[in-house]
Amino acid sequence: MADDLIARVELRAAHGPRRSAELSLDAGAFPIAVLFGPSGAGKSTLLRCLAGLDRPSAGVVSWRGRPWFDATTWVPPQRRDVGFVAQHGALFPHLDVAANVAFGLDALSPSERSRRVDECVARFELGALRHRAPSTLSGGERQRVALARAIARRPSLLLLDEPFSALDHPARSALRADLRRWVRELSLPTLLVTHDPSEAMAIGDSLAVLDAGRVRQSGPVGEVFERPLDAATARILGVDTLVPAAVLRATEGGAVLLAGGRELAASAPVGITGEVRVCVRAEDVALLARDPGGGRNGAPGRVLRVDDEGAFTVVALDCGYPLLARMPRRVFRELGLGEGDAVFAAIDEGAAWVVAEG
Amino acid sequence: MDWTALALSLRLAAVTTVILLALSLPLAWWLATTRWRWRHVVDALVAMPMLLPPTVLGYYLLIALGPRSPIGALLIRLTGESLPFTFPGLVVGSVLYSLPFAVQPMRASFARVDRELLEAAWCLGASRARTFVRVVLPLSRAGVVAAAVLTFVHTLGEFGVVLMLGGNLPGRTRTVSVAIYDQVQSLDYAAANRTAGVLVALSFALLALTYHAQREGAFRWPTT
């Protein structure tokens, strides 16, 4: 398939190390492609090179067949037709909300411009904020205006650099849902950078996992999160526990493994053998007061530590290997468990996933 | 009271301020944003007139613009006139003398404009020039006004450069500070008192007005 977006860049700063990063996405990755990875992976570098805000010392940047940068080409940000929104929105403090939204609309005639501003004010629900100064807005309102300002120009590509990371939880989820709606309504290809797994899952259609400048894995969001390619990718994606295990035999769509001296069943890619890791998300582990018998998938263990995480409780277990379980607080209270108690950890066979060691 | 000298000083200050604003806007923006490794040399050159004795600056200008220097000779060939001891000569001297007072407040306020705002403007299609006019200048109003007021008042009070380069020709190069010096030399303390008083009152009124406008929020005075 032809790649829609290509960014293969190398940057050399006067002081500091040479950085390089690459990413390519095909049309199927949009409308919302998420670029995910730990800090320092090169996500922002790629995004800034795509926007034209950083100029690589070598490489290629192109979008839908138009070269933006290569050995002989340099297209400045003004002529790339991209929308760019960063963490703090960068609203112009001397202009009110409507003037901020209108800033990028110089190419339109005055009547078209005011019509477009009206339309954006309605679409992005800015009516009450229209004549307010940016300094009087909340963080969520600011990002809403920043998104409206970037989208008002109908750019060919929307680039978002952790646009929600400075917001509190309710504002964040509301704006995420709105962004999904706007992007779909306008069928606007969007590349969003985040280091937050739950954000990636909540908003993305596709996901590319970036580590040290290279894409480790990419594909539909659900697939990447549920079926990481290897242990290192699983760690980046925030899998809570990677249980060391050995493959005993393959089954249909899975494998039976030896983990902590006991058999454990899990989903697995075809043909995997030898020393492996089993990815177990803490929410896929259920705690039972005692072994229910009947060959229930899981392992007996002992409670090591109990931590409260807001509405959830995280229990650290020793099952011959360390294992984490997460459940609603009330569910844990009803179990009546404390540190040192014996327990049975039931592991969802379909959700547990076997990856190669590494 | 030498009204001719006062009028000449005001005219000199006004012309110098206009020229310096036009000159310093690009220079200060360049200094605030460039990553050129030798920018410190330019910085030092711009700041020089602040520390140099005005007579030294005036002396060098007198030599450089005089008919025996290549620059002076060229100017005479082009304009048919020698710059020293003329009003245009005074303007050249004042522009150099007040350069740091125009550049540094602007430079400081330009440097405080968040780079993210510039990047946002570029991604919204605004050219660098347009970004400067629509984002940088409005956010640097305090620095630009400070630069204008300081340049004006500083030029109004200059003495050493004027005396060296302009001499003391009534109506042509005799500024108000030279007039005061003259009055004191001729032991006319009453006249000197009046002229000095007018100069003090004028400078004070200008600065007070600027501070007032700043407090009223018309613009902010640069804090660094």
XYZ file of C-alpha atoms in Angstrom:
582
model
C 0.000 0.000 0.000
C 1.236 3.485 -0.776
C 2.319 5.400 2.289
C 0.363 8.586 2.926
C 2.756 9.977 5.442
C 6.498 9.497 5.391
C 8.884 11.047 7.878
C 12.432 9.762 8.068
C 14.532 12.414 9.723
C 17.931 12.981 11.206
C 18.649 16.046 13.319
C 22.020 17.291 14.371
C 22.085 19.973 17.028
C 25.167 22.112 17.550
C 25.417 20.721 21.058
C 24.026 17.368 22.037
C 23.581 14.008 20.385
C 22.431 13.220 16.877
C 18.767 12.225 16.856
C 16.959 10.236 14.237
C 13.408 8.976 13.912
C 11.191 7.483 11.288
C 7.526 6.851 10.754
C 5.372 5.908 7.805
C 1.606 5.589 7.813
C -0.756 4.419 5.102
C -4.214 5.829 4.421
C -5.816 3.179 6.633
C -4.158 4.642 9.723
C -6.446 7.706 9.679
C -8.678 9.568 10.579
C -6.904 9.483 13.944
C -3.454 7.940 14.005
C -1.808 7.901 17.401
C 1.949 8.088 17.775
C 2.653 6.529 21.128
C 5.858 6.001 23.069
C 7.892 6.851 26.149
C 9.309 10.359 26.515
C 12.455 10.766 24.483
C 11.310 8.243 21.859
C 11.265 10.939 19.180
C 7.507 11.545 18.944
C 7.676 15.320 19.195
C 10.720 15.425 16.917
C 8.737 13.670 14.191
C 5.705 15.886 14.705
C 7.757 19.089 14.590
C 9.525 17.954 11.431
C 6.126 17.218 9.887
C 4.894 20.697 10.825
C 8.063 22.272 9.442
C 9.004 23.754 12.815
C 12.262 21.822 12.935
C 14.394 21.329 9.876
C 16.126 17.953 9.665
C 19.761 17.800 8.624
C 18.938 14.824 6.419
C 16.003 12.610 5.504
C 12.619 12.766 3.831
C 9.275 14.220 4.896
C 6.260 13.911 2.631
C 2.487 13.912 2.873
C 0.214 12.327 0.265
C 2.866 12.423 -2.419
C 3.872 16.036 -1.788
C 7.497 16.293 -0.669
C 7.895 18.703 2.259
C 11.552 18.000 2.866
C 14.312 16.102 1.098
C 17.805 16.789 -0.164
C 16.561 19.532 -2.502
C 13.185 20.532 -1.045
C 12.183 22.617 1.928
C 8.575 23.696 2.347
C 8.191 26.178 5.240
C 5.363 25.642 7.763
C 3.326 28.460 6.199
C 2.912 26.487 2.968
C 2.399 22.992 4.382
C -1.289 23.430 5.095
C -1.104 21.685 8.475
C -2.835 22.420 11.738
C -0.596 22.201 14.785
C -1.714 22.225 18.413
C 0.724 21.808 21.288
C 0.251 21.043 24.966
C -0.651 24.563 26.080
C -2.506 25.732 22.998
C -0.379 28.831 22.363
C -3.355 31.178 22.013
C -2.424 34.750 21.110
C -2.887 36.555 24.443
C -3.645 39.951 22.850
C -6.543 38.635 20.740
C -9.954 37.473 21.904
C -11.303 34.016 21.128
C -12.957 35.001 17.830
C -9.812 36.823 16.628
C -7.699 33.806 17.534
C -9.965 31.553 15.476
C -9.882 34.035 12.571
C -6.077 34.421 12.640
C -5.399 31.740 10.071
C -8.194 32.735 7.701
C -6.496 35.611 5.855
C -6.846 33.843 2.536
C -10.645 34.155 2.762
C -12.603 37.274 1.836
C -13.911 39.253 4.835
C -17.455 37.943 4.426
C -16.318 34.339 4.015
C -14.021 34.773 6.989
C -16.745 35.972 9.309
C -19.015 33.181 8.091
C -16.280 30.631 8.804
C -15.678 32.093 12.268
C -19.413 31.884 13.026
C -19.481 28.318 11.840
C -16.476 27.397 14.002
C -17.902 29.154 17.046
C -21.034 27.041 16.642
C -19.264 23.749 15.866
C -16.766 24.058 18.721
C -19.379 25.460 21.125
C -17.497 28.704 21.742
C -20.503 31.042 21.713
C -20.153 32.062 25.353
C -16.392 32.544 24.993
C -16.427 34.475 21.734
C -15.262 37.835 23.111
C -13.221 36.551 26.046
C -9.464 37.015 26.381
C -7.387 33.812 26.521
C -6.137 34.687 30.016
C -9.696 34.343 31.354
C -10.227 30.825 29.972
C -9.792 27.485 31.748
C -7.244 24.995 30.425
C -9.927 22.965 28.702
C -11.492 26.037 27.086
C -8.082 27.145 25.834
C -7.400 23.814 24.155
C -10.892 23.879 22.654
C -10.111 27.294 21.119
C -6.676 26.113 19.964
C -8.238 23.118 18.214
C -10.909 25.336 16.676
C -8.236 27.758 15.426
C -6.221 24.958 13.818
C -9.237 23.183 12.296
C -10.877 26.421 11.055
C -8.426 26.514 8.143
C -9.432 22.980 7.061
C -5.808 21.840 6.965
C -4.847 18.755 4.984
C -3.264 17.250 8.113
C -3.839 17.967 11.800
C -0.850 17.478 14.112
C -1.502 17.325 17.855
C 1.348 17.209 20.378
C -0.038 15.909 23.691
C -2.947 18.345 23.435
C -4.784 17.037 26.493
C -1.922 16.249 28.853
C -2.236 19.501 30.834
C -5.997 19.090 31.420
C -7.845 17.638 34.385
C -9.787 14.446 33.923
C -13.351 15.602 33.105
C -12.158 18.285 30.672
C -9.875 15.771 29.038
C -12.469 13.113 28.305
C -15.030 15.665 27.102
C -12.583 17.258 24.683
C -11.365 13.862 23.458
C -14.887 12.866 22.513
C -15.476 16.226 20.788
C -12.235 15.962 18.854
C -13.213 12.527 17.563
C -16.534 13.929 16.389
C -15.050 16.987 14.626
C -12.330 14.982 12.917
C -14.906 12.514 11.625
C -17.366 15.178 10.490
C -14.665 16.957 8.503
C -12.788 13.742 7.594
C -9.605 15.408 8.690
C -6.511 13.179 8.865
C -4.994 13.611 12.318
C -1.750 12.510 13.909
C -1.822 12.703 17.703
C 1.212 12.245 19.927
C 0.732 10.902 23.439
C 2.545 8.931 26.098
C -0.692 8.015 27.870
C -1.954 4.493 27.006
C -5.526 5.213 28.051
C -5.601 8.295 25.825
C -4.246 6.298 22.900
C -6.981 3.704 23.392
C -9.715 6.276 23.893
C -9.050 8.339 20.805
C -7.034 6.427 18.219
C -8.095 4.488 15.169
C -4.586 3.257 14.654
C -1.503 3.217 16.791
C 2.214 3.322 16.089
C 4.491 2.451 19.007
C 7.676 4.473 18.815
C 10.785 3.546 20.772
C 14.216 5.136 20.320
C 13.153 6.652 17.008
C 11.861 3.410 15.475
C 8.320 2.103 15.139
C 8.192 -1.216 16.996
C 4.643 -2.025 16.007
C 1.710 -0.369 14.265
C -1.859 -1.289 13.437
C -5.424 -0.840 14.682
C -5.430 0.367 18.273
C -7.179 -2.659 19.808
C -4.960 -5.111 18.006
C -1.730 -3.432 19.078
C -2.798 -3.180 22.713
C -4.101 -6.752 22.933
C -1.477 -8.424 20.784
C 1.942 -6.793 21.260
C 4.692 -8.256 19.102
C 7.318 -8.717 21.779
C 8.031 -8.172 25.463
C 9.710 -4.777 24.989
C 6.665 -3.433 23.108
C 4.374 -4.867 25.789
C 6.329 -2.983 28.466
C 6.041 0.292 26.512
C 2.305 -0.294 26.111
C 1.975 -0.552 29.868
C 1.220 -4.267 30.291
C 1.243 -4.715 34.064
C 2.818 -8.156 34.353
C 5.079 -10.146 32.018
C 5.188 -13.649 33.470
C 8.278 -15.665 32.526
C 7.157 -19.031 31.147
C 8.065 -21.931 28.839
C 5.806 -23.285 26.076
C 4.682 -26.875 26.797
C 2.381 -27.394 23.796
C 0.384 -25.423 21.278
C -3.410 -25.384 21.315
C -5.867 -23.816 18.891
C -5.177 -20.056 18.971
C -3.028 -20.441 22.044
C -0.571 -22.418 24.088
C -0.213 -24.211 27.380
C 2.769 -22.986 29.319
C 4.720 -23.799 32.422
C 4.809 -20.762 34.685
C 5.919 -20.834 38.310
C 5.856 -24.640 38.309
C 2.218 -24.817 37.177
C 0.376 -25.053 33.883
C -1.125 -21.869 32.472
C -3.147 -21.412 29.291
C -2.976 -18.249 27.201
C -3.591 -16.931 23.694
C -0.470 -17.112 21.560
C 0.757 -16.442 18.038
C 1.163 -19.513 15.866
C 4.508 -21.276 16.114
C 5.875 -19.705 19.270
C 8.121 -22.014 21.325
C 10.741 -21.985 24.045
C 11.216 -19.343 26.728
C 8.475 -16.719 26.510
C 6.625 -14.083 28.516
C 2.907 -13.983 29.182
C 1.358 -10.491 29.064
C -1.259 -10.182 31.794
C -3.131 -6.929 32.356
C -4.008 -6.393 36.007
C -7.712 -5.979 35.185
C -7.761 -9.438 33.550
C -6.833 -11.090 36.863
C -9.707 -12.037 39.204
C -9.037 -12.928 42.835
C -10.846 -15.857 44.442
C -10.663 -16.742 48.132
C -9.611 -20.323 47.271
C -8.821 -22.514 44.262
C -12.194 -23.356 42.649
C -10.673 -26.527 41.163
C -11.894 -27.931 37.880
C -8.744 -26.832 36.105
C -9.610 -23.092 36.311
C -6.850 -21.137 34.545
C -4.639 -19.320 37.030
C -2.376 -19.842 39.993
C -2.575 -19.999 43.794
C -0.628 -17.273 45.507
C -0.238 -14.979 48.451
C -1.095 -11.279 48.854
C 2.104 -9.210 49.121
C 0.798 -5.645 49.118
C -2.438 -3.713 48.636
C -2.494 -0.246 47.035
C -5.447 2.065 46.501
C -5.652 3.828 43.127
C -8.729 6.008 43.444
C -11.781 3.871 42.742
C -9.612 0.813 42.126
C -7.461 -1.400 44.283
C -4.225 -2.911 43.002
C -3.076 -6.111 44.670
C 0.488 -7.359 44.320
C 0.657 -11.156 44.485
C 3.318 -13.813 44.691
C 2.218 -16.807 42.572
C 5.686 -18.248 42.119
C 6.127 -15.138 39.983
C 5.022 -11.580 40.749
C 1.523 -10.754 39.477
C -0.698 -7.656 39.723
C -4.502 -7.690 39.960
C -6.738 -4.615 39.683
C -10.394 -4.462 40.706
C -12.982 -1.985 41.945
C -12.395 -1.119 45.579
C -15.726 -2.516 46.677
C -15.010 -5.896 45.053
C -11.726 -6.134 46.933
C -13.358 -5.173 50.245
C -15.929 -7.919 49.857
C -13.134 -10.495 49.459
C -11.935 -9.580 52.946
C -8.301 -10.165 52.059
C -5.244 -8.710 53.768
C -1.510 -8.863 53.301
C -0.093 -12.392 53.683
C -3.433 -14.145 52.956
C -3.585 -17.074 50.541
C -5.611 -16.483 47.401
C -6.281 -17.901 43.927
C -5.521 -15.646 40.927
C -7.779 -16.549 37.993
C -6.295 -15.412 34.681
C -8.506 -14.813 31.627
C -7.123 -17.188 29.011
C -8.349 -15.134 26.059
C -6.843 -11.882 27.369
C -3.451 -13.289 28.396
C -1.075 -13.141 25.438
C 2.228 -14.869 24.836
C 5.177 -12.899 23.439
C 8.773 -13.739 22.710
C 11.263 -12.955 25.449
C 13.166 -9.713 24.879
C 15.631 81.422 27.974
C 16.946 80.211 24.615
C 13.771 79.050 22.837
C 15.603 78.494 19.553
C 17.923 76.008 21.240
C 15.007 74.213 22.886
C 13.163 73.952 19.567
C 16.304 72.590 17.936
C 16.742 70.002 20.702
C 13.122 68.866 20.374
C 13.477 68.583 16.611
C 16.727 66.626 16.978
C 15.156 64.297 19.548
C 12.091 63.697 17.358
C 14.074 62.988 14.183
C 16.509 60.741 16.066
C 13.660 58.797 17.694
C 11.916 58.146 14.375
C 15.127 57.006 12.670
C 16.201 54.873 15.621
C 12.828 53.142 15.907
C 12.949 52.185 12.248
C 16.547 51.029 12.584
C 16.192 49.231 15.911
C 13.060 47.186 15.214
C 14.834 44.804 12.821
C 18.147 44.990 14.698
C 16.576 44.215 18.079
C 14.476 41.387 16.587
C 17.551 39.912 14.982
C 19.521 40.134 18.230
C 16.641 38.592 20.191
C 16.241 35.598 17.876
C 19.514 34.833 16.119
C 21.635 31.860 17.101
C 24.637 33.196 15.217
C 27.775 32.471 17.245
C 29.193 36.004 16.909
C 26.009 37.807 17.974
C 27.721 38.817 21.233
C 30.103 40.988 19.223
C 27.130 42.858 17.765
C 25.594 43.073 21.235
C 28.773 44.645 22.581
C 29.016 47.087 19.686
C 25.413 48.203 20.225
C 26.013 48.721 23.954
C 29.301 50.633 23.471
C 27.836 54.176 23.262
C 26.339 53.658 26.721
C 29.783 53.336 28.349
C 31.978 55.383 26.026
C 32.519 59.009 27.086
C 30.344 61.074 24.708
C 33.338 63.239 23.831
C 35.181 60.156 22.573
C 32.259 59.184 20.362
C 31.921 62.772 19.176
C 35.636 63.022 18.467
C 35.714 59.878 16.322
C 32.600 60.972 14.433
C 34.138 64.366 13.801
C 37.227 62.691 12.319
C 35.239 60.070 10.383
C 32.796 62.548 8.852
C 35.376 65.287 8.281
C 36.545 66.101 4.741
C 39.901 64.367 5.229
C 38.476 60.907 5.923
C 37.372 58.653 3.025
C 33.791 58.516 4.377
C 33.628 62.282 4.807
C 35.092 62.882 1.356
C 32.580 60.527 -0.205
C 29.693 62.265 1.593
C 30.862 65.645 0.336
C 31.068 64.284 -3.210
C 27.540 62.864 -2.932
C 25.795 65.714 -1.137
C 28.063 68.656 -1.693
C 28.045 69.268 2.014
C 30.241 68.381 4.953
C 28.322 66.801 7.857
C 30.143 68.140 10.908
C 28.682 71.375 12.301
C 25.319 70.760 10.568
C 21.955 69.491 11.792
C 22.176 66.236 9.746
C 25.584 65.688 11.345
C 23.968 66.008 14.770
C 21.335 63.476 13.758
C 24.025 60.956 12.775
C 25.778 61.481 16.110
C 22.553 61.233 18.119
C 21.460 58.061 16.357
C 24.717 56.353 17.313
C 24.736 57.842 20.804
C 21.178 56.717 21.647
C 21.308 53.370 19.803
C 21.505 51.198 22.948
C 18.563 53.041 24.521
C 16.413 52.088 21.544
C 17.674 48.553 20.961
C 17.858 47.165 24.473
C 14.277 47.681 25.733
C 12.919 46.310 22.443
C 15.300 43.413 22.468
C 14.284 42.507 26.023
C 10.575 42.522 25.241
C 11.016 40.673 21.937
C 12.943 37.958 23.765
C 10.008 37.483 26.144
C 7.554 36.623 23.362
C 6.944 32.885 23.678
C 8.381 30.989 20.719
C 5.297 28.755 20.719
C 3.235 31.766 19.648
C 5.486 32.353 16.645
C 5.263 28.698 15.684
C 1.487 28.793 16.022
C 1.353 31.815 13.707
C 3.591 30.152 11.111
C 1.451 27.004 11.106
C -1.588 29.238 10.616
C -0.008 30.491 7.411
C 1.420 33.799 8.614
C 4.744 34.787 7.049
C 7.600 35.812 9.305
C 6.981 39.504 8.572
C 3.271 39.161 9.245
C 3.970 37.250 12.447
C 6.204 40.110 13.548
C 3.534 42.732 12.864
C 0.530 40.825 14.193
C 2.034 38.890 17.113
C 5.454 40.169 18.153
C 4.816 43.926 17.971
C 1.483 43.982 19.832
C 2.991 41.839 22.595
C 6.080 44.078 22.784
C 4.287 47.413 22.895
C 5.761 48.222 26.306
C 9.302 47.690 25.082
C 8.788 49.754 21.935
C 7.244 52.659 23.859
C 10.035 52.467 26.438
C 12.593 52.550 23.632
C 10.972 55.624 22.077
C 10.702 57.558 25.349
C 14.222 56.714 26.478
C 15.677 57.621 23.085
C 13.814 60.927 23.036
C 14.776 61.973 26.565
C 18.343 60.748 26.190
C 18.804 62.709 22.953
C 17.259 65.789 24.550
C 19.944 65.711 27.230
C 23.012 64.895 25.132
C 25.941 67.251 25.391
C 29.375 65.825 24.645
C 28.638 64.415 21.207
C 26.789 67.565 20.175
C 29.544 69.880 21.286
C 32.262 67.864 19.534
C 30.394 67.229 16.314
C 28.091 70.210 16.049
C 29.848 73.043 17.756
C 27.679 75.896 18.879
C 25.954 77.551 15.917
C 22.728 79.242 17.075
C 19.673 77.868 15.258
C 21.720 75.167 13.513
C 23.579 73.119 16.085
C 23.180 74.846 19.434
C 21.029 72.475 21.484
C 19.492 73.257 24.815
C 22.251 71.575 26.831
C 24.919 73.521 24.914
C 22.920 76.690 25.555
C 22.992 75.987 29.294
C 26.744 75.480 29.130
C 27.089 78.809 27.276
C 24.932 80.622 29.802
C 27.014 79.286 32.683
C 30.241 80.215 30.880
C 28.998 83.773 30.508
C 27.975 83.738 34.215
C 24.284 84.223 33.310
C 23.055 81.928 36.092
C 19.482 83.197 35.927
C 19.130 82.141 32.278
C 20.914 78.844 32.907
C 18.531 78.212 35.792
C 15.455 78.765 33.623
C 16.700 76.639 30.722
C 17.799 73.791 32.991
C 14.446 73.963 34.771
C 12.545 73.622 31.501
C 14.673 70.601 30.528
C 14.134 68.926 33.904
C 10.389 69.565 33.780
C 10.097 68.252 30.219
C 12.049 65.036 30.880
C 10.171 64.437 34.104
C 6.784 64.996 32.460
C 7.609 62.549 29.653
C 8.761 59.809 32.003
C 5.871 60.391 34.423
C 3.400 60.143 31.545
C 4.972 56.905 30.423
C 4.795 55.417 33.915
C 1.211 56.584 34.282
C 0.173 54.958 31.037
C 1.950 51.814 32.149
C 0.014 51.736 35.429
C -3.216 52.307 33.546
C -2.405 49.141 31.603
C -1.864 50.836 28.261
C 1.377 48.901 28.127
C 3.793 47.173 30.458
C 7.248 48.491 31.227
C 9.884 45.820 30.624
C 10.862 44.231 33.900
C 14.353 43.232 32.826
